[in-house]
N, CA, C and O atoms as a DFTB+ gen file, in Angstrom:
568 C
 N C O
     1  1     225.978     -24.691     170.133
     2  2     226.918     -23.656     170.526
     3  2     226.171     -22.337     170.736
     4  3     226.466     -21.590     171.668
     5  1     225.217     -22.065     169.874
     6  2     224.427     -20.837     170.010
     7  2     223.634     -20.844     171.306
     8  3     223.509     -19.814     171.969
     9  1     223.091     -22.022     171.673
    10  2     222.323     -22.117     172.927
    11  2     223.188     -21.852     174.143
    12  3     222.746     -21.218     175.101
    13  1     224.414     -22.333     174.107
    14  2     225.305     -22.126     175.261
    15  2     225.614     -20.645     175.416
    16  3     225.477     -20.099     176.510
    17  1     226.028     -19.991     174.344
    18  2     226.399     -18.582     174.425
    19  2     225.199     -17.681     174.665
    20  3     225.328     -16.645     175.317
    21  1     224.033     -18.056     174.151
    22  2     222.862     -17.206     174.356
    23  2     222.322     -17.315     175.778
    24  3     221.638     -16.402     176.242
    25  1     222.609     -18.396     176.472
    26  2     222.129     -18.543     177.851
    27  2     222.957     -17.708     178.829
    28  3     222.475     -17.354     179.905
    29  1     224.182     -17.398     178.464
    30  2     225.028     -16.556     179.320
    31  2     224.875     -15.123     178.845
    32  3     225.093     -14.822     177.672
    33  1     224.501     -14.240     179.761
    34  2     224.153     -12.871     179.393
    35  2     225.299     -11.876     179.601
    36  3     225.038     -10.704     179.875
    37  1     226.513     -12.293     179.483
    38  2     227.612     -11.332     179.658
    39  2     227.956     -10.734     178.296
    40  3     227.938     -11.441     177.288
    41  1     228.263      -9.463     178.258
    42  2     228.582      -8.808     176.982
    43  2     229.837      -9.382     176.319
    44  3     229.923      -9.435     175.092
    45  1     230.809      -9.812     177.128
    46  2     232.046     -10.346     176.550
    47  2     231.766     -11.631     175.768
    48  3     232.260     -11.813     174.655
    49  1     230.959     -12.528     176.374
    50  2     230.658     -13.785     175.701
    51  2     229.762     -13.571     174.488
    52  3     229.921     -14.254     173.476
    53  1     228.838     -12.649     174.573
    54  2     227.973     -12.364     173.416
    55  2     228.813     -11.826     172.256
    56  3     228.573     -12.190     171.105
    57  1     229.782     -10.974     172.539
    58  2     230.682     -10.447     171.513
    59  2     231.560     -11.555     170.940
    60  3     231.802     -11.616     169.734
    61  1     232.040     -12.447     171.846
    62  2     232.848     -13.582     171.372
    63  2     232.039     -14.469     170.431
    64  3     232.548     -14.947     169.418
    65  1     230.785     -14.680     170.776
    66  2     229.922     -15.511     169.932
    67  2     229.752     -14.881     168.551
    68  3     229.831     -15.572     167.536
    69  1     229.518     -13.564     168.515
    70  2     229.335     -12.882     167.236
    71  2     230.606     -12.968     166.386
    72  3     230.532     -13.213     165.182
    73  1     231.772     -12.766     167.012
    74  2     233.036     -12.860     166.274
    75  2     233.274     -14.289     165.779
    76  3     233.710     -14.495     164.646
    77  1     232.988     -15.267     166.631
    78  2     233.185     -16.665     166.246
    79  2     232.216     -17.068     165.128
    80  3     232.617     -17.758     164.191
    81  1     230.983     -16.659     165.209
    82  2     229.993     -16.984     164.169
    83  2     230.391     -16.332     162.844
    84  3     230.238     -16.932     161.780
    85  1     230.898     -15.116     162.913
    86  2     231.345     -14.423     161.714
    87  2     232.536     -15.149     161.078
    88  3     232.573     -15.326     159.861
    89  1     233.488     -15.560     161.880
    90  2     234.665     -16.282     161.363
    91  2     234.283     -17.638     160.772
    92  3     234.815     -18.034     159.735
    93  1     233.371     -18.348     161.421
    94  2     232.927     -19.645     160.900
    95  2     232.229     -19.447     159.557
    96  3     232.426     -20.232     158.629
    97  1     231.421     -18.404     159.455
    98  2     230.726     -18.115     158.206
    99  2     231.724     -17.772     157.099
   100  3     231.579     -18.239     155.970
   101  1     232.733     -16.962     157.416
   102  2     233.778     -16.634     156.437
   103  2     234.551     -17.883     156.015
   104  3     234.843     -18.065     154.833
   105  1     234.880     -18.736     156.975
   106  2     235.621     -19.972     156.675
   107  2     234.803     -20.875     155.746
   108  3     235.335     -21.431     154.785
   109  1     233.491     -21.018     156.044
   110  2     232.633     -21.845     155.197
   111  2     232.587     -21.306     153.770
   112  3     232.661     -22.082     152.817
   113  1     232.467     -19.999     153.611
   114  2     232.407     -19.405     152.284
   115  2     233.736     -19.601     151.541
   116  3     233.743     -19.897     150.347
   117  1     234.852     -19.434     152.248
   118  2     236.168     -19.654     151.643
   119  2     236.316     -21.106     151.191
   120  3     236.800     -21.365     150.090
   121  1     235.905     -22.044     152.027
   122  2     236.011     -23.464     151.675
   123  2     235.106     -23.809     150.494
   124  3     235.481     -24.608     149.635
   125  1     233.929     -23.214     150.449
   126  2     233.015     -23.446     149.331
   127  2     233.637     -22.958     148.026
   128  3     233.586     -23.667     147.021
   129  1     234.219     -21.765     148.023
   130  2     234.869     -21.220     146.828
   131  2     236.048     -22.084     146.400
   132  3     236.235     -22.329     145.209
   133  1     236.848     -22.550     147.365
   134  2     237.996     -23.400     147.040
   135  2     237.539     -24.722     146.438
   136  3     238.164     -25.227     145.505
   137  1     236.453     -25.287     146.963
   138  2     235.940     -26.551     146.433
   139  2     235.423     -26.374     145.002
   140  3     235.710     -27.196     144.133
   141  1     234.670     -25.315     144.761
   142  2     234.161     -25.044     143.412
   143  2     235.324     -24.822     142.453
   144  3     235.301     -25.326     141.330
   145  1     236.334     -24.080     142.877
   146  2     237.512     -23.831     142.037
   147  2     238.242     -25.136     141.726
   148  3     238.664     -25.351     140.590
   149  1     238.394     -26.006     142.719
   150  2     239.087     -27.280     142.511
   151  2     238.301     -28.180     141.560
   152  3     238.889     -28.834     140.698
   153  1     236.988     -28.217     141.709
   154  2     236.169     -29.044     140.824
   155  2     236.166     -28.509     139.397
   156  3     236.142     -29.284     138.441
   157  1     236.189     -27.197     139.253
   158  2     236.174     -26.593     137.918
   159  2     237.470     -26.876     137.167
   160  3     237.457     -26.997     135.942
   161  1     238.590     -26.983     137.884
   162  2     239.876     -27.186     137.229
   163  2     240.342     -28.640     137.249
   164  3     241.408     -28.959     136.723
   165  1     239.563     -29.502     137.840
   166  2     239.940     -30.908     137.846
   167  2     239.749     -31.449     136.435
   168  3     238.689     -31.280     135.834
   169  1     240.767     -32.090     135.924
   170  2     240.704     -32.587     134.548
   171  2     239.883     -33.861     134.486
   172  3     240.183     -34.857     135.144
   173  1     238.838     -33.798     133.675
   174  2     237.984     -34.950     133.446
   175  2     238.147     -35.338     131.989
   176  3     238.090     -34.478     131.109
   177  1     238.347     -36.612     131.724
   178  2     238.544     -37.053     130.347
   179  2     237.440     -38.033     129.977
   180  3     237.230     -39.046     130.644
   181  1     236.751     -37.709     128.910
   182  2     235.745     -38.609     128.342
   183  2     236.252     -38.938     126.943
   184  3     236.469     -38.039     126.130
   185  1     236.436     -40.195     126.668
   186  2     236.912     -40.602     125.360
   187  2     235.720     -40.937     124.481
   188  3     234.892     -41.782     124.822
   189  1     235.649     -40.257     123.341
   190  2     234.552     -40.465     122.398
   191  2     235.159     -40.839     121.045
   192  3     236.088     -40.191     120.564
   193  1     234.621     -41.885     120.451
   194  2     235.050     -42.309     119.124
   195  2     233.836     -42.912     118.420
   196  3     233.528     -44.091     118.593
   197  1     233.157     -42.096     117.632
   198  2     231.945     -42.525     116.931
   199  2     232.248     -42.535     115.436
   200  3     232.767     -41.562     114.890
   201  1     231.923     -43.625     114.796
   202  2     232.149     -43.776     113.357
   203  2     230.918     -44.462     112.769
   204  3     230.733     -45.666     112.943
   205  1     230.076     -43.694     112.071
   206  2     228.832     -44.251     111.540
   207  2     228.694     -43.944     110.051
   208  3     229.269     -42.986     109.536
   209  1     227.927     -44.772     109.390
   210  2     227.568     -44.542     107.988
   211  2     226.095     -44.163     107.945
   212  3     225.227     -45.019     108.120
   213  1     225.809     -42.889     107.713
   214  2     224.410     -42.457     107.650
   215  2     223.711     -43.084     106.451
   216  3     224.364     -43.686     105.599
   217  1     222.414     -42.951     106.378
   218  2     221.661     -43.583     105.287
   219  2     221.894     -42.917     103.940
   220  3     222.343     -41.773     103.860
   221  1     221.584     -43.647     102.901
   222  2     221.546     -43.109     101.547
   223  2     220.082     -42.778     101.278
   224  3     219.206     -43.630     101.428
   225  1     219.827     -41.547     100.883
   226  2     218.453     -41.085     100.681
   227  2     218.141     -41.123      99.187
   228  3     218.869     -40.542      98.382
   229  1     217.065     -41.802      98.823
   230  2     216.624     -41.922      97.434
   231  2     215.356     -41.104      97.247
   232  3     214.364     -41.321      97.943
   233  1     215.386     -40.163      96.310
   234  2     214.227     -39.296      96.066
   235  2     213.818     -39.436      94.598
   236  3     214.480     -38.885      93.719
   237  1     212.724     -40.175      94.323
   238  2     212.274     -40.319      92.932
   239  2     211.651     -39.021      92.434
   240  3     211.069     -38.251      93.199
   241  1     211.789     -38.801      91.125
   242  2     211.211     -37.594      90.531
   243  2     209.686     -37.634      90.548
   244  3     209.032     -36.627      90.819
   245  1     209.116     -38.831      90.250
   246  2     207.669     -38.961      90.210
   247  2     207.296     -40.341      90.768
   248  3     207.693     -41.363      90.208
   249  1     206.553     -40.373      91.842
   250  2     206.161     -41.642      92.466
   251  2     205.092     -42.392      91.674
   252  3     204.892     -43.588      91.885
   253  1     204.414     -41.707      90.777
   254  2     203.348     -42.345      90.009
   255  2     203.864     -43.130      88.806
   256  3     203.114     -43.910      88.219
   257  1     205.106     -42.944      88.432
   258  2     205.690     -43.675      87.315
   259  2     206.378     -44.940      87.822
   260  3     206.927     -44.956      88.924
   261  1     206.345     -46.009      87.003
   262  2     207.001     -47.263      87.389
   263  2     208.500     -47.218      87.128
   264  3     209.251     -48.022      87.680
   265  1     208.937     -46.291      86.295
   266  2     210.339     -46.189      85.944
   267  2     210.659     -44.704      85.761
   268  3     209.877     -43.985      85.140
   269  1     211.785     -44.235      86.287
   270  2     212.120     -42.827      86.114
   271  2     213.379     -42.424      86.849
   272  3     213.990     -43.233      87.546
   273  1     213.764     -41.174      86.691
   274  2     214.977     -40.683      87.347
   275  2     214.751     -40.481      88.843
   276  3     213.633     -40.262      89.307
   277  1     215.852     -40.564      89.570
   278  2     215.798     -40.294      91.014
   279  2     217.096     -39.635      91.451
   280  3     218.136     -39.784      90.810
   281  1     217.014     -38.917      92.534
   282  2     218.156     -38.259      93.138
   283  2     218.668     -39.155      94.261
   284  3     217.891     -39.626      95.091
   285  1     219.969     -39.387      94.280
   286  2     220.582     -40.214      95.315
   287  2     221.476     -39.316      96.157
   288  3     222.451     -38.759      95.653
   289  1     221.150     -39.175      97.425
   290  2     221.945     -38.373      98.358
   291  2     222.675     -39.345      99.278
   292  3     222.068     -39.975     100.144
   293  1     223.974     -39.456      99.079
   294  2     224.807     -40.349      99.887
   295  2     225.493     -39.505     100.947
   296  3     226.370     -38.698     100.638
   297  1     225.092     -39.693     102.197
   298  2     225.648     -38.898     103.294
   299  2     227.005     -39.417     103.771
   300  3     227.563     -38.899     104.739
   301  1     227.534     -40.433     103.098
   302  2     228.897     -40.880     103.332
   303  2     229.152     -41.478     104.692
   304  3     228.560     -42.489     105.071
   305  1     230.056     -40.830     105.429
   306  2     230.524     -41.364     106.707
   307  2     230.700     -40.212     107.686
   308  3     231.184     -39.144     107.313
   309  1     230.303     -40.429     108.952
   310  2     230.434     -39.412     109.996
   311  2     231.324     -39.966     111.097
   312  3     231.086     -41.054     111.620
   313  1     232.364     -39.192     111.445
   314  2     233.262     -39.582     112.524
   315  2     233.347     -38.435     113.528
   316  3     233.586     -37.287     113.152
   317  1     233.150     -38.752     114.797
   318  2     233.279     -37.771     115.879
   319  2     234.242     -38.347     116.896
   320  3     234.034     -39.445     117.411
   321  1     235.299     -37.598     117.182
   322  2     236.334     -38.074     118.113
   323  2     236.820     -36.928     118.981
   324  3     236.724     -35.756     118.617
   325  1     237.350     -37.305     120.150
   326  2     238.089     -36.337     120.954
   327  2     239.377     -36.018     120.207
   328  3     239.975     -36.897     119.586
   329  1     239.794     -34.781     120.269
   330  2     241.082     -34.391     119.698
   331  2     241.968     -33.891     120.836
   332  3     241.483     -33.579     121.923
   333  1     243.253     -33.821     120.576
   334  2     244.160     -33.315     121.604
   335  2     243.964     -31.822     121.762
   336  3     243.792     -31.091     120.786
   337  1     243.994     -31.381     123.019
   338  2     243.838     -29.952     123.282
   339  2     245.084     -29.218     122.801
   340  3     246.210     -29.617     123.099
   341  1     244.866     -28.151     122.060
   342  2     245.990     -27.354     121.574
   343  2     246.195     -26.114     122.428
   344  3     247.185     -25.399     122.266
   345  1     245.270     -25.860     123.331
   346  2     245.348     -24.669     124.171
   347  2     244.704     -24.967     125.518
   348  3     243.761     -25.753     125.610
   349  1     245.219     -24.335     126.546
   350  2     244.624     -24.482     127.876
   351  2     243.347     -23.655     128.006
   352  3     242.664     -23.734     129.027
   353  1     243.014     -22.860     126.984
   354  2     241.819     -22.022     127.011
   355  2     240.538     -22.822     126.859
   356  3     239.456     -22.333     127.182
   357  1     240.656     -24.075     126.359
   358  2     239.475     -24.883     126.100
   359  2     239.480     -26.129     126.971
   360  3     240.536     -26.682     127.278
   361  1     238.269     -26.570     127.372
   362  2     238.140     -27.788     128.161
   363  2     238.197     -29.028     127.282
   364  3     238.854     -30.009     127.631
   365  1     237.513     -28.990     126.146
   366  2     237.460     -30.139     125.241
   367  2     237.619     -29.663     123.807
   368  3     237.190     -28.569     123.443
   369  1     238.249     -30.517     123.001
   370  2     238.374     -30.255     121.575
   371  2     237.881     -31.501     120.854
   372  3     238.288     -32.617     121.178
   373  1     237.005     -31.308     119.879
   374  2     236.384     -32.411     119.159
   375  2     236.736     -32.321     117.682
   376  3     236.882     -31.226     117.138
   377  1     236.870     -33.452     117.048
   378  2     237.089     -33.527     115.610
   379  2     235.846     -34.161     114.985
   380  3     235.489     -35.294     115.308
   381  1     235.193     -33.422     114.091
   382  2     234.015     -33.919     113.382
   383  2     234.377     -34.004     111.910
   384  3     234.698     -32.997     111.279
   385  1     234.324     -35.220     111.368
   386  2     234.696     -35.431     109.972
   387  2     233.507     -36.027     109.226
   388  3     233.006     -37.093     109.582
   389  1     233.070     -35.329     108.196
   390  2     232.009     -35.794     107.312
   391  2     232.696     -36.108     105.991
   392  3     233.171     -35.197     105.314
   393  1     232.756     -37.375     105.615
   394  2     233.519     -37.745     104.427
   395  2     232.680     -38.566     103.452
   396  3     231.665     -39.162     103.813
   397  1     233.145     -38.572     102.204
   398  2     232.565     -39.373     101.136
   399  2     231.106     -39.010     100.832
   400  3     230.340     -39.856     100.372
   401  1     230.727     -37.767     101.087
   402  2     229.368     -37.327     100.768
   403  2     229.284     -37.048      99.275
   404  3     230.234     -36.534      98.685
   405  1     228.147     -37.386      98.656
   406  2     227.991     -37.165      97.228
   407  2     226.523     -37.082      96.843
   408  3     225.631     -37.491      97.587
   409  1     226.313     -36.545      95.669
   410  2     224.971     -36.387      95.115
   411  2     225.002     -36.988      93.710
   412  3     225.858     -36.648      92.893
   413  1     224.044     -37.894      93.444
   414  2     224.039     -38.613      92.170
   415  2     222.641     -38.601      91.556
   416  3     221.631     -38.405      92.233
   417  1     222.633     -38.821      90.231
   418  2     221.398     -38.979      89.490
   419  2     221.358     -40.430      89.032
   420  3     222.341     -40.937      88.491
   421  1     220.234     -41.099      89.242
   422  2     220.110     -42.500      88.847
   423  2     218.696     -42.740      88.351
   424  3     217.900     -41.809      88.231
   425  1     218.395     -43.996      88.064
   426  2     217.036     -44.354      87.660
   427  2     216.492     -45.393      88.621
   428  3     217.245     -46.139      89.247
   429  1     215.191     -45.429      88.726
   430  2     214.551     -46.411      89.596
   431  2     213.472     -47.138      88.822
   432  3     213.010     -46.695      87.771
   433  1     213.094     -48.259      89.380
   434  2     212.001     -49.027      88.794
   435  2     211.287     -49.739      89.913
   436  3     211.913     -50.162      90.886
   437  1     209.992     -49.875      89.788
   438  2     209.245     -50.646      90.785
   439  2     209.496     -52.133      90.600
   440  3     209.220     -52.928      91.499
   441  1     210.010     -52.510      89.456
   442  2     210.358     -53.911      89.168
   443  2     211.875     -54.057      89.333
   444  3     212.641     -53.392      88.635
   445  1     212.300     -54.905      90.234
   446  2     213.718     -55.073      90.549
   447  2     214.514     -55.512      89.314
   448  3     215.681     -55.141      89.183
   449  1     213.919     -56.285      88.415
   450  2     214.611     -56.760      87.210
   451  2     214.969     -55.588      86.297
   452  3     216.004     -55.618      85.631
   453  1     214.121     -54.556      86.259
   454  2     214.353     -53.399      85.387
   455  2     215.315     -52.363      85.977
   456  3     215.664     -51.397      85.299
   457  1     215.743     -52.547      87.211
   458  2     216.613     -51.559      87.875
   459  2     217.926     -51.425      87.120
   460  3     218.540     -52.424      86.747
   461  1     218.356     -50.183      86.897
   462  2     219.643     -49.917      86.255
   463  2     220.562     -49.305      87.309
   464  3     220.233     -48.266      87.881
   465  1     221.712     -49.935      87.574
   466  2     222.592     -49.435      88.619
   467  2     223.438     -48.233      88.201
   468  3     224.189     -47.711      89.025
   469  1     223.343     -47.766      86.931
   470  2     224.168     -46.642      86.509
   471  2     223.806     -45.396      87.305
   472  3     222.639     -45.076      87.531
   473  1     224.862     -44.716      87.715
   474  2     224.659     -43.478      88.460
   475  2     225.532     -42.399      87.834
   476  3     226.684     -42.648      87.477
   477  1     224.981     -41.216      87.707
   478  2     225.721     -40.075      87.177
   479  2     226.017     -39.126      88.333
   480  3     225.114     -38.719      89.064
   481  1     227.276     -38.784      88.488
   482  2     227.673     -37.886      89.577
   483  2     227.164     -36.481      89.292
   484  3     227.430     -35.931      88.223
   485  1     226.445     -35.905      90.221
   486  2     226.042     -34.499      90.136
   487  2     227.074     -33.665      90.876
   488  3     227.536     -32.632      90.390
   489  1     227.425     -34.143      92.068
   490  2     228.487     -33.526      92.869
   491  2     229.482     -34.624      93.197
   492  3     229.105     -35.670      93.726
   493  1     230.745     -34.394      92.888
   494  2     231.786     -35.374      93.181
   495  2     231.868     -35.588      94.697
   496  3     231.531     -34.685      95.464
   497  1     232.313     -36.772      95.137
   498  2     232.450     -37.021      96.577
   499  2     233.333     -35.946      97.228
   500  3     234.369     -35.559      96.689
   501  1     232.895     -35.482      98.391
   502  2     233.665     -34.461      99.105
   503  2     233.626     -34.738     100.596
   504  3     232.827     -35.544     101.073
   505  1     234.498     -34.062     101.319
   506  2     234.607     -34.247     102.770
   507  2     234.696     -32.891     103.457
   508  3     235.132     -31.902     102.868
   509  1     234.276     -32.870     104.707
   510  2     234.401     -31.697     105.575
   511  2     235.011     -32.158     106.892
   512  3     234.638     -33.204     107.422
   513  1     235.937     -31.385     107.410
   514  2     236.485     -31.708     108.721
   515  2     236.445     -30.455     109.575
   516  3     236.951     -29.403     109.186
   517  1     235.832     -30.584     110.750
   518  2     235.655     -29.450     111.654
   519  2     236.314     -29.753     112.987
   520  3     236.267     -30.885     113.468
   521  1     236.928     -28.740     113.582
   522  2     237.447     -28.841     114.934
   523  2     236.545     -27.969     115.805
   524  3     236.338     -26.790     115.518
   525  1     236.015     -28.559     116.864
   526  2     235.083     -27.862     117.740
   527  2     235.703     -27.806     119.125
   528  3     236.044     -28.841     119.698
   529  1     235.852     -26.590     119.671
   530  2     236.434     -26.418     120.993
   531  2     235.362     -25.904     121.946
   532  3     234.602     -24.997     121.608
   533  1     235.306     -26.491     123.143
   534  2     234.303     -26.083     124.131
   535  2     234.985     -25.719     125.446
   536  3     236.077     -26.198     125.754
   537  1     234.326     -24.874     126.201
   538  2     234.811     -24.522     127.535
   539  2     233.616     -24.311     128.450
   540  3     232.540     -23.916     128.001
   541  1     233.807     -24.573     129.718
   542  2     232.763     -24.380     130.717
   543  2     233.159     -23.179     131.568
   544  3     234.229     -23.173     132.176
   545  1     232.304     -22.170     131.611
   546  2     232.605     -20.952     132.359
   547  2     231.913     -21.002     133.713
   548  3     230.747     -21.385     133.815
   549  1     232.639     -20.613     134.745
   550  2     232.047     -20.527     136.076
   551  2     231.459     -19.140     136.269
   552  3     231.693     -18.250     135.451
   553  1     230.697     -18.944     137.340
   554  2     230.065     -17.657     137.603
   555  2     231.113     -16.556     137.804
   556  3     230.881     -15.407     137.428
   557  1     232.270     -16.901     138.395
   558  2     233.299     -15.920     138.677
   559  2     233.941     -15.378     137.403
   560  3     234.421     -14.245     137.395
   561  1     233.958     -16.177     136.308
   562  2     234.623     -15.740     135.083
   563  2     233.697     -14.997     134.138
   564  3     234.162     -14.485     133.119
   565  1     232.407     -14.918     134.432
   566  2     231.464     -14.225     133.551
   567  2     231.599     -12.735     133.698
   568  3     230.886     -11.982     133.035
């Protein structure tokens, strides 16, 4: 189109070309903004449901002894799930639950026969539940 209008040397056609090129450029920019706006507000749903039991960590007081006290750190259970949105201000809401965590004192032995399963609670089992809300900001909202 540019080649056609540039080959004709009349001022009217050159002006028409400039006006048409300007309008096409404005239309492209408007369409680009509308597309970005539509993609930003399109609802995307990712369902997440993670439920894991983290490890129990055993920390002996002295590794050089065959028998002795040890600290038992039980990380309990970790659950991460999507939660229902309570506000349109956020894109995603997550529920993170850390449950049955505890700290115990026990004894260990290098000989399995001598192992004593008695455990003394240092910290009673407890739980934490967190709600995490996220949002994605576009350049226009910054």
